[in-house]
CSV table of C-alpha atoms and ligand atoms in Angstrom, one decimal:
chain,number,residue,atom,x,y,z
A,1,MET,CA,-6.4,-8.6,-37.0
A,2,LYS,CA,-5.1,-5.2,-36.0
A,3,ILE,CA,-2.9,-5.3,-32.9
A,4,GLY,CA,-1.0,-2.8,-30.8
A,5,ILE,CA,2.3,-3.2,-28.9
A,6,VAL,CA,2.8,-0.7,-26.2
A,7,GLY,CA,6.6,-0.6,-25.5
A,8,ALA,CA,7.5,-1.9,-29.0
A,9,THR,CA,11.0,-0.4,-28.8
A,10,GLY,CA,11.8,-2.1,-25.5
A,11,ALA,CA,13.5,-5.4,-24.6
A,12,VAL,CA,10.2,-7.3,-24.4
A,13,GLY,CA,8.5,-5.4,-27.2
A,14,GLN,CA,11.3,-6.2,-29.7
A,15,GLU,CA,11.2,-9.9,-28.7
A,16,MET,CA,7.4,-9.8,-29.2
A,17,ILE,CA,7.8,-8.5,-32.8
A,18,SER,CA,10.1,-11.4,-33.7
A,19,ILE,CA,7.9,-14.1,-32.0
A,20,LEU,CA,4.7,-12.8,-33.6
A,21,GLU,CA,6.5,-13.2,-36.9
A,22,GLU,CA,7.9,-16.7,-36.1
A,23,ARG,CA,4.4,-17.9,-35.0
A,24,LYS,CA,2.6,-16.2,-37.9
A,25,PHE,CA,0.2,-14.5,-35.6
A,26,PRO,CA,-2.7,-13.3,-37.8
A,27,VAL,CA,-1.7,-9.6,-38.0
A,28,THR,CA,-3.2,-7.6,-40.8
A,29,ASP,CA,-2.3,-4.2,-39.3
A,30,TRP,CA,-0.5,-3.0,-36.2
A,31,VAL,CA,0.5,0.1,-34.2
A,32,PRO,CA,3.8,0.3,-32.3
A,33,PHE,CA,3.6,2.5,-29.2
A,34,GLY,CA,6.5,4.1,-27.4
A,35,SER,CA,7.4,7.2,-25.4
A,36,ALA,CA,7.8,10.6,-27.0
A,37,ARG,CA,11.5,9.9,-27.6
A,38,SER,CA,10.7,7.1,-30.1
A,39,GLU,CA,7.7,8.9,-31.8
A,40,GLY,CA,7.9,8.6,-35.5
A,41,LYS,CA,10.6,5.9,-35.5
A,42,SER,CA,9.9,3.1,-38.1
A,43,LEU,CA,9.4,-0.5,-37.0
A,44,SER,CA,8.4,-3.5,-39.1
A,45,LEU,CA,6.3,-6.4,-38.2
A,46,LEU,CA,5.5,-9.1,-40.8
A,47,GLY,CA,6.5,-6.7,-43.5
A,48,LEU,CA,4.2,-4.0,-42.3
A,49,GLU,CA,6.3,-0.9,-41.6
A,50,ARG,CA,4.7,1.5,-39.1
A,51,LYS,CA,5.8,4.6,-37.2
A,52,VAL,CA,5.9,4.5,-33.4
A,53,ARG,CA,3.0,6.5,-31.9
A,54,VAL,CA,2.5,7.9,-28.4
A,55,LEU,CA,-0.5,6.7,-26.4
A,56,SER,CA,-3.9,8.4,-26.7
A,57,ALA,CA,-7.5,7.2,-26.7
A,58,GLU,CA,-7.6,7.9,-30.4
A,59,SER,CA,-4.4,6.0,-31.3
A,60,LEU,CA,-5.5,2.9,-29.3
A,61,THR,CA,-8.9,2.7,-30.9
A,62,GLY,CA,-9.4,0.0,-33.5
A,63,CYS,CA,-6.8,-2.5,-32.2
A,64,GLU,CA,-8.4,-5.9,-31.4
A,65,VAL,CA,-5.5,-7.1,-29.2
A,66,ILE,CA,-3.1,-4.8,-27.4
A,67,PHE,CA,0.0,-6.1,-25.7
A,68,PHE,CA,1.3,-3.8,-22.9
A,69,ASP,CA,5.1,-4.1,-22.4
A,70,ALA,CA,6.0,-0.7,-21.1
A,71,GLY,CA,5.9,-0.7,-17.3
A,72,ASP,CA,3.6,-0.5,-14.3
A,73,HIS,CA,2.8,3.2,-14.5
A,74,ILE,CA,2.0,3.1,-18.2
A,75,SER,CA,-0.3,0.1,-17.7
A,76,ALA,CA,-2.1,1.7,-14.7
A,77,GLU,CA,-2.9,4.7,-16.8
A,78,TRP,CA,-3.6,3.2,-20.3
A,79,VAL,CA,-4.9,-0.3,-19.8
A,80,PRO,CA,-8.3,1.1,-18.7
A,81,VAL,CA,-8.4,3.2,-21.9
A,82,ALA,CA,-7.5,0.2,-24.1
A,83,LEU,CA,-10.2,-1.9,-22.4
A,84,LYS,CA,-12.7,0.9,-23.0
A,85,SER,CA,-11.9,0.8,-26.7
A,86,GLY,CA,-13.0,-2.8,-26.7
A,87,ALA,CA,-9.6,-4.4,-27.1
A,88,LEU,CA,-8.4,-7.7,-25.6
A,89,VAL,CA,-5.4,-6.6,-23.4
A,90,VAL,CA,-2.5,-8.8,-22.4
A,91,ASP,CA,-0.5,-6.9,-19.8
A,92,SER,CA,3.1,-7.9,-18.9
A,93,SER,CA,3.5,-5.4,-16.1
A,94,ALA,CA,2.9,-6.1,-12.4
A,95,THR,CA,0.0,-3.7,-12.2
A,96,TYR,CA,-2.9,-6.2,-12.4
A,97,ARG,CA,-1.2,-9.5,-11.6
A,98,LEU,CA,-2.6,-9.8,-8.1
A,99,ASP,CA,-6.0,-8.3,-8.9
A,100,PRO,CA,-8.5,-11.1,-7.9
A,101,SER,CA,-10.6,-10.3,-10.9
A,102,VAL,CA,-7.8,-10.8,-13.4
A,103,VAL,CA,-6.4,-14.1,-14.4
A,104,LEU,CA,-2.6,-14.3,-14.0
A,105,ALA,CA,-1.9,-16.6,-16.9
A,106,VAL,CA,0.5,-19.3,-17.9
A,107,PRO,CA,-1.4,-21.2,-20.6
A,108,GLU,CA,0.3,-24.5,-19.9
A,109,VAL,CA,-0.7,-24.2,-16.2
A,110,ASN,CA,-4.1,-22.4,-16.1
A,111,GLY,CA,-5.1,-22.2,-19.7
A,112,LYS,CA,-8.7,-23.3,-18.8
A,113,GLU,CA,-9.0,-20.3,-16.5
A,114,ILE,CA,-8.1,-18.0,-19.4
A,115,LEU,CA,-10.9,-19.4,-21.5
A,116,GLU,CA,-13.5,-19.4,-18.7
A,117,LYS,CA,-12.7,-15.8,-17.7
A,118,PHE,CA,-13.0,-14.6,-21.3
A,119,LYS,CA,-16.4,-16.3,-21.6
A,120,THR,CA,-17.6,-14.3,-18.6
A,121,GLY,CA,-16.7,-11.1,-20.3
A,122,SER,CA,-13.1,-10.4,-19.0
A,123,ARG,CA,-10.9,-8.8,-21.6
A,124,LEU,CA,-7.8,-8.2,-19.4
A,125,PHE,CA,-5.2,-10.9,-18.8
A,126,ALA,CA,-1.9,-10.5,-16.9
A,127,GLY,CA,1.4,-12.2,-17.6
A,128,PRO,CA,3.5,-13.1,-14.5
A,129,ASN,CA,7.0,-12.1,-13.5
A,130,CYS,CA,9.7,-13.7,-15.6
A,131,THR,CA,10.8,-16.0,-12.8
A,132,THR,CA,7.3,-17.0,-11.9
A,133,VAL,CA,6.4,-18.3,-15.3
A,134,PRO,CA,8.9,-21.2,-15.5
A,135,LEU,CA,8.6,-21.9,-11.8
A,136,THR,CA,4.9,-22.5,-12.0
A,137,MET,CA,5.3,-24.9,-14.9
A,138,VAL,CA,7.8,-27.0,-13.0
A,139,LEU,CA,5.7,-27.0,-9.8
A,140,ARG,CA,2.5,-28.0,-11.7
A,141,ALA,CA,4.4,-30.8,-13.5
A,142,LEU,CA,5.6,-32.2,-10.2
A,143,GLU,CA,2.4,-31.5,-8.2
A,144,ASN,CA,0.8,-34.0,-10.5
A,145,LEU,CA,2.8,-36.7,-8.7
A,146,SER,CA,2.3,-35.5,-5.1
A,147,PRO,CA,1.0,-32.4,-3.2
A,148,LEU,CA,3.8,-29.9,-2.7
A,149,LYS,CA,4.5,-28.9,0.9
A,150,ARG,CA,7.2,-26.3,0.6
A,151,ALA,CA,9.4,-24.6,-2.0
A,152,VAL,CA,12.7,-22.8,-1.5
A,153,ILE,CA,13.8,-20.8,-4.6
A,154,SER,CA,16.9,-18.8,-5.4
A,155,THR,CA,16.9,-16.9,-8.7
A,156,TYR,CA,19.9,-16.0,-10.8
A,157,GLN,CA,18.4,-13.2,-13.0
A,158,SER,CA,20.0,-11.7,-16.1
A,159,VAL,CA,20.1,-8.0,-16.6
A,160,SER,CA,17.6,-8.0,-19.5
A,161,GLY,CA,15.0,-8.6,-16.8
A,162,ALA,CA,15.5,-4.9,-16.0
A,163,GLY,CA,15.0,-3.8,-19.6
A,164,ALA,CA,17.0,-2.7,-22.7
A,165,LEU,CA,19.1,0.0,-20.9
A,166,ALA,CA,20.3,-2.6,-18.4
A,167,ILE,CA,21.8,-4.7,-21.2
A,168,ASP,CA,23.8,-1.7,-22.4
A,169,GLU,CA,25.0,-1.0,-18.9
A,170,LEU,CA,26.3,-4.6,-18.4
A,171,ILE,CA,28.2,-4.6,-21.7
A,172,GLU,CA,29.6,-1.1,-21.4
A,173,GLY,CA,30.3,-1.4,-17.7
A,174,THR,CA,32.2,-4.7,-18.3
A,175,SER,CA,34.2,-3.2,-21.1
A,176,ALA,CA,35.1,-0.1,-19.0
A,177,LYS,CA,36.1,-2.3,-16.1
A,178,ILE,CA,38.4,-4.4,-18.3
A,179,ALA,CA,39.9,-1.3,-19.8
A,180,GLY,CA,40.4,0.3,-16.3
A,181,LYS,CA,38.2,3.2,-17.3
A,182,PRO,CA,35.6,4.9,-15.1
A,183,PHE,CA,31.9,4.2,-15.8
A,184,VAL,CA,28.7,5.6,-14.3
A,185,TYR,CA,26.2,2.8,-13.4
A,186,GLU,CA,22.6,3.8,-13.1
A,187,GLN,CA,20.4,0.7,-13.6
A,188,PHE,CA,21.1,-1.2,-10.4
A,189,ALA,CA,21.9,-0.5,-6.7
A,190,HIS,CA,25.6,-1.4,-7.4
A,191,PRO,CA,27.9,-1.9,-10.4
A,192,ILE,CA,26.6,-5.0,-12.2
A,193,ALA,CA,29.9,-5.8,-14.0
A,194,PHE,CA,31.5,-8.8,-12.2
A,195,ASN,CA,29.0,-8.6,-9.4
A,196,CYS,CA,26.0,-10.6,-8.2
A,197,ILE,CA,23.6,-8.3,-6.5
A,198,PRO,CA,21.1,-9.8,-3.9
A,199,HIS,CA,18.7,-6.9,-4.4
A,200,ILE,CA,16.0,-6.7,-7.1
A,201,GLY,CA,13.2,-4.2,-6.6
A,202,SER,CA,12.7,-2.4,-3.2
A,203,PHE,CA,13.1,-3.7,0.3
A,204,GLY,CA,10.0,-4.2,2.6
A,205,ASP,CA,10.1,-4.0,6.4
A,206,ASP,CA,10.4,-7.8,6.6
A,207,GLY,CA,13.6,-7.8,4.6
A,208,TYR,CA,12.0,-9.3,1.5
A,209,THR,CA,12.4,-7.4,-1.8
A,210,SER,CA,9.4,-6.6,-4.0
A,211,GLU,CA,10.8,-9.1,-6.6
A,212,GLU,CA,10.9,-11.9,-4.1
A,213,ARG,CA,7.4,-11.1,-2.9
A,214,LYS,CA,6.2,-11.1,-6.6
A,215,VAL,CA,7.5,-14.7,-7.1
A,216,LEU,CA,5.9,-15.8,-3.9
A,217,LEU,CA,2.5,-14.2,-4.3
A,218,GLU,CA,2.2,-14.8,-8.0
A,219,THR,CA,3.1,-18.5,-7.7
A,220,ARG,CA,0.6,-19.0,-5.0
A,221,LYS,CA,-2.1,-17.3,-7.1
A,222,ILE,CA,-1.4,-19.3,-10.3
A,223,LEU,CA,-1.3,-22.6,-8.6
A,224,GLY,CA,-4.4,-21.8,-6.5
A,225,ARG,CA,-2.3,-22.5,-3.3
A,226,PRO,CA,-2.6,-19.3,-1.2
A,227,GLU,CA,-1.1,-21.0,1.8
A,228,LEU,CA,1.9,-22.7,0.0
A,229,LYS,CA,5.0,-22.4,2.1
A,230,MET,CA,7.7,-20.6,0.0
A,231,ALA,CA,11.0,-18.9,0.6
A,232,VAL,CA,12.5,-16.9,-2.2
A,233,THR,CA,15.9,-15.1,-2.7
A,234,ALA,CA,16.2,-13.1,-6.0
A,235,ILE,CA,19.7,-12.3,-7.2
A,236,ARG,CA,20.8,-10.2,-10.2
A,237,VAL,CA,23.7,-11.7,-12.0
A,238,PRO,CA,26.0,-10.3,-14.7
A,239,THR,CA,24.4,-12.3,-17.6
A,240,VAL,CA,22.6,-10.7,-20.6
A,241,ARG,CA,19.7,-13.1,-21.0
A,242,CYS,CA,17.8,-15.9,-19.3
A,243,HIS,CA,17.0,-16.4,-15.7
A,244,GLY,CA,18.2,-19.4,-13.7
A,245,GLU,CA,16.5,-20.8,-10.7
A,246,SER,CA,17.7,-23.2,-8.0
A,247,VAL,CA,14.5,-25.0,-6.8
A,248,THR,CA,14.3,-27.1,-3.6
A,249,LEU,CA,11.0,-28.8,-3.1
A,250,GLU,CA,9.4,-30.8,-0.3
A,251,PHE,CA,6.4,-33.1,-1.1
A,252,LEU,CA,3.8,-34.9,1.0
A,253,ASN,CA,4.7,-38.2,-0.6
A,254,GLU,CA,7.8,-39.9,-2.0
A,255,ILE,CA,8.7,-38.9,-5.6
A,256,SER,CA,11.5,-40.9,-7.3
A,257,VAL,CA,14.0,-38.9,-9.3
A,258,ASN,CA,13.1,-40.9,-12.4
A,259,ASP,CA,9.3,-40.1,-12.0
A,260,ALA,CA,10.1,-36.5,-11.4
A,261,LYS,CA,12.2,-36.4,-14.6
A,262,SER,CA,9.5,-38.2,-16.6
A,263,ALA,CA,6.8,-35.8,-15.3
A,264,LEU,CA,8.9,-32.8,-16.1
A,265,ASN,CA,9.8,-33.9,-19.6
A,266,ALA,CA,6.2,-34.8,-20.4
A,267,PHE,CA,4.9,-31.3,-19.3
A,268,PRO,CA,4.2,-29.0,-22.3
A,269,GLY,CA,6.9,-26.4,-22.7
A,270,ILE,CA,9.5,-28.1,-20.4
A,271,GLN,CA,12.6,-29.8,-21.8
A,272,LEU,CA,14.7,-32.0,-19.6
A,273,LEU,CA,18.4,-31.6,-20.1
A,274,ASP,CA,19.9,-33.8,-17.4
A,275,SER,CA,23.0,-35.8,-18.1
A,276,PRO,CA,25.6,-34.5,-15.6
A,277,GLU,CA,28.1,-37.2,-16.4
A,278,GLU,CA,28.3,-35.7,-19.9
A,279,LYS,CA,28.3,-32.1,-18.4
A,280,LYS,CA,24.8,-31.6,-19.7
A,281,TYR,CA,22.6,-29.3,-17.7
A,282,PRO,CA,20.7,-26.1,-18.6
A,283,LEU,CA,22.9,-23.1,-19.4
A,284,ASN,CA,21.9,-19.6,-20.5
A,285,ASP,CA,23.8,-20.1,-23.7
A,286,PRO,CA,23.5,-22.3,-25.8
A,287,HIS,CA,20.2,-23.6,-24.2
A,288,GLY,CA,18.0,-20.8,-23.0
A,289,THR,CA,18.8,-17.8,-25.0
A,290,GLY,CA,16.3,-17.2,-27.8
A,291,LYS,CA,14.6,-20.5,-27.1
A,292,ASP,CA,11.0,-21.3,-26.1
A,293,PRO,CA,11.2,-24.2,-23.6
A,294,VAL,CA,11.9,-24.1,-20.0
A,295,PHE,CA,15.1,-26.2,-19.6
A,296,VAL,CA,15.3,-28.3,-16.4
A,297,GLY,CA,18.3,-30.4,-15.2
A,298,ARG,CA,20.3,-31.4,-12.1
A,299,VAL,CA,17.2,-33.2,-10.8
A,300,ARG,CA,18.1,-35.0,-7.6
A,301,LYS,CA,17.0,-36.0,-4.1
A,302,ASP,CA,17.2,-33.4,-1.4
A,303,PRO,CA,18.9,-35.5,1.4
A,304,SER,CA,17.9,-33.0,4.1
A,305,VAL,CA,14.1,-33.9,4.2
A,306,ASP,CA,12.0,-37.0,3.7
A,307,HIS,CA,10.4,-36.3,0.3
A,308,GLY,CA,12.6,-33.7,-1.3
A,309,ILE,CA,13.6,-33.0,-4.9
A,310,GLN,CA,16.1,-30.4,-6.0
A,311,LEU,CA,16.6,-29.1,-9.6
A,312,TRP,CA,18.0,-26.3,-11.7
A,313,LEU,CA,16.1,-24.4,-14.4
A,314,ILE,CA,16.9,-22.0,-17.2
A,315,SER,CA,14.3,-19.9,-19.1
A,316,ASP,CA,14.6,-17.0,-21.5
A,317,ASN,CA,13.0,-14.2,-19.5
A,318,LEU,CA,12.2,-12.2,-22.6
A,319,ARG,CA,10.5,-15.1,-24.3
A,320,LYS,CA,8.6,-17.6,-22.0
A,321,GLY,CA,9.2,-15.1,-19.2
A,322,ALA,CA,7.3,-12.3,-21.0
A,323,ALA,CA,6.7,-12.0,-24.8
A,324,LEU,CA,6.1,-15.6,-25.7
A,325,ASN,CA,3.8,-16.2,-22.7
A,326,ALA,CA,1.8,-13.1,-23.6
A,327,ILE,CA,1.4,-14.2,-27.2
A,328,GLN,CA,0.4,-17.7,-26.0
A,329,ILE,CA,-2.3,-16.1,-23.9
A,330,ALA,CA,-3.7,-14.2,-26.9
A,331,GLU,CA,-3.4,-17.4,-29.1
A,332,THR,CA,-5.4,-19.3,-26.5
A,333,LEU,CA,-8.2,-16.8,-27.1
A,334,LEU,CA,-7.9,-16.3,-30.8
A,335,PRO,CA,-10.8,-18.6,-31.7
A,336,LEU,CA,-13.1,-16.8,-29.2
A,337,ILE,CA,-11.9,-13.4,-30.3
A,338,ARG,CA,-12.9,-14.1,-33.9
A,339,SER,CA,-16.3,-15.4,-32.9
A,340,SER,CA,-17.1,-12.6,-30.5
A,341,SER,CA,-18.0,-9.0,-31.2
A,342,LEU,CA,-15.0,-7.2,-29.6
B,401,LIG,N1,12.4,-7.7,-19.2
B,401,LIG,C1,11.8,-8.8,-18.8
B,401,LIG,O1,12.4,-9.8,-18.7
B,401,LIG,C2,10.4,-8.7,-18.4
B,401,LIG,C3,9.7,-9.9,-18.1
B,401,LIG,C4,8.4,-9.9,-17.7
B,401,LIG,C5,7.7,-8.7,-17.7
B,401,LIG,N2,8.3,-7.6,-18.1
B,401,LIG,C6,7.6,-6.4,-18.1
B,401,LIG,O2,7.5,-5.9,-19.4
B,401,LIG,C7,7.5,-4.5,-19.4
B,401,LIG,C8,8.6,-3.9,-20.3
B,401,LIG,O3,9.8,-4.3,-19.8
B,401,LIG,P1,11.2,-4.2,-20.7
B,401,LIG,O4,12.2,-5.0,-20.0
B,401,LIG,O5,10.9,-4.4,-22.1
B,401,LIG,O6,11.5,-2.6,-20.5
B,401,LIG,P2,12.3,-1.6,-21.4
B,401,LIG,O7,13.3,-2.4,-22.3
B,401,LIG,O8,12.8,-0.6,-20.5
B,401,LIG,O9,11.2,-1.0,-22.4
B,401,LIG,C9,10.3,-0.1,-22.0
B,401,LIG,C10,9.4,0.2,-23.1
B,401,LIG,O10,8.3,1.1,-22.6
B,401,LIG,C11,8.2,2.2,-23.5
B,401,LIG,N3,7.7,3.4,-22.8
B,401,LIG,C12,8.2,4.1,-21.8
B,401,LIG,N4,7.5,5.1,-21.5
B,401,LIG,C13,6.4,5.1,-22.3
B,401,LIG,C14,5.2,5.9,-22.5
B,401,LIG,N5,5.0,7.0,-21.7
B,401,LIG,N6,4.3,5.5,-23.4
B,401,LIG,C15,4.5,4.4,-24.2
B,401,LIG,N7,5.6,3.6,-24.1
B,401,LIG,C16,6.5,3.9,-23.2
B,401,LIG,C17,9.6,2.4,-24.0
B,401,LIG,O11,9.6,3.2,-25.1
B,401,LIG,P3,10.8,4.2,-25.6
B,401,LIG,O12,11.9,3.3,-26.1
B,401,LIG,O13,10.2,5.0,-26.6
B,401,LIG,O14,11.2,4.9,-24.3
B,401,LIG,C18,10.1,1.0,-24.2
B,401,LIG,O15,9.6,0.6,-25.5
B,401,LIG,C19,7.6,-4.0,-18.0
B,401,LIG,O16,6.3,-3.9,-17.5
B,401,LIG,C20,8.2,-5.2,-17.3
B,401,LIG,O17,7.8,-5.3,-15.9
B,401,LIG,C21,9.7,-7.6,-18.4
């Protein structure tokens, strides 16, 4: 199968290459796409060395599956061209996530919807925001025990959520700060070294940021709960990789901590790590970084409401939050792609 990766040189694109290799995705040929600054650079996937190309109708033609990992504007302009060429498109940008005709997909949560939509002719599937993916898995696992009434979420998001340049900025800015040297920060609203910044995306009139609104609206869409009461605070923290989330939930009926833990641990893709007396709870490193599962711990009663549960999660934003989830969407459809005339 010939595939394309748009944004192959970026933080998500690079992770995608290594996950496709790990999972032995059936690639027979591929095209890495990037901006003009990377054109001609060599990249290797499964031993197939290819040069980065810029996007054009001609260069997109012939790919059966195209992963878009390059940003909203690129997806808005080029996804329609890719679809026209007959490819299956998995888009990690925010462009189509809330489009009612597009499935916003987390295979463990709404895998059936992916299959049904493909059978009706849809060839575009969207991957959610990197904080939404693990959150919806946790909520769906617990919703199986009792209907959810309200969710209050605070995110602790690593800099890689903002792309490859943001990783460099954290590392170089931190070194400069320690050395007492000046450093010009460009990636965030404030210097990220030694700071937590309660500002991701742009502010709306209601005081919510675009990132907070994404988590709220995307979660409601994926769970099929458009009225779900949610409050979200998104915070950028000076870590390289993995997003943490403090999750406070109120249910209609009582859920015991033990039942919650069992349901979470039994859910595909979630791993419980909850032994506080042994100082075991999910951490960016060694647990989340480079790993597939969503790690959940600190599961406890919320004493402030009748049927409340609180927990902490860690998930690798570049893997389950983006590249892995996109590949799993394509894998869900592989048997159908092979039997259809794309
Ligand atoms: N980072 C995350 O945790 C995360 C999670 C979920 C979703 N996403 C989404 O994934 C996408 C990529 O994010 P990222 O963090 O990987 O960003 P990134 O590290 O900044 O990478 C951006 C990529 O886009 C490419 N690009 C830029 N302009 C292009 C053009 N005109 N034509 C083709 N390619 C172009 C870049 O190529 P050059 O290197 O050649 O400039 C680079 O490969 C975004 O849509 C983001 O919203 C990211």
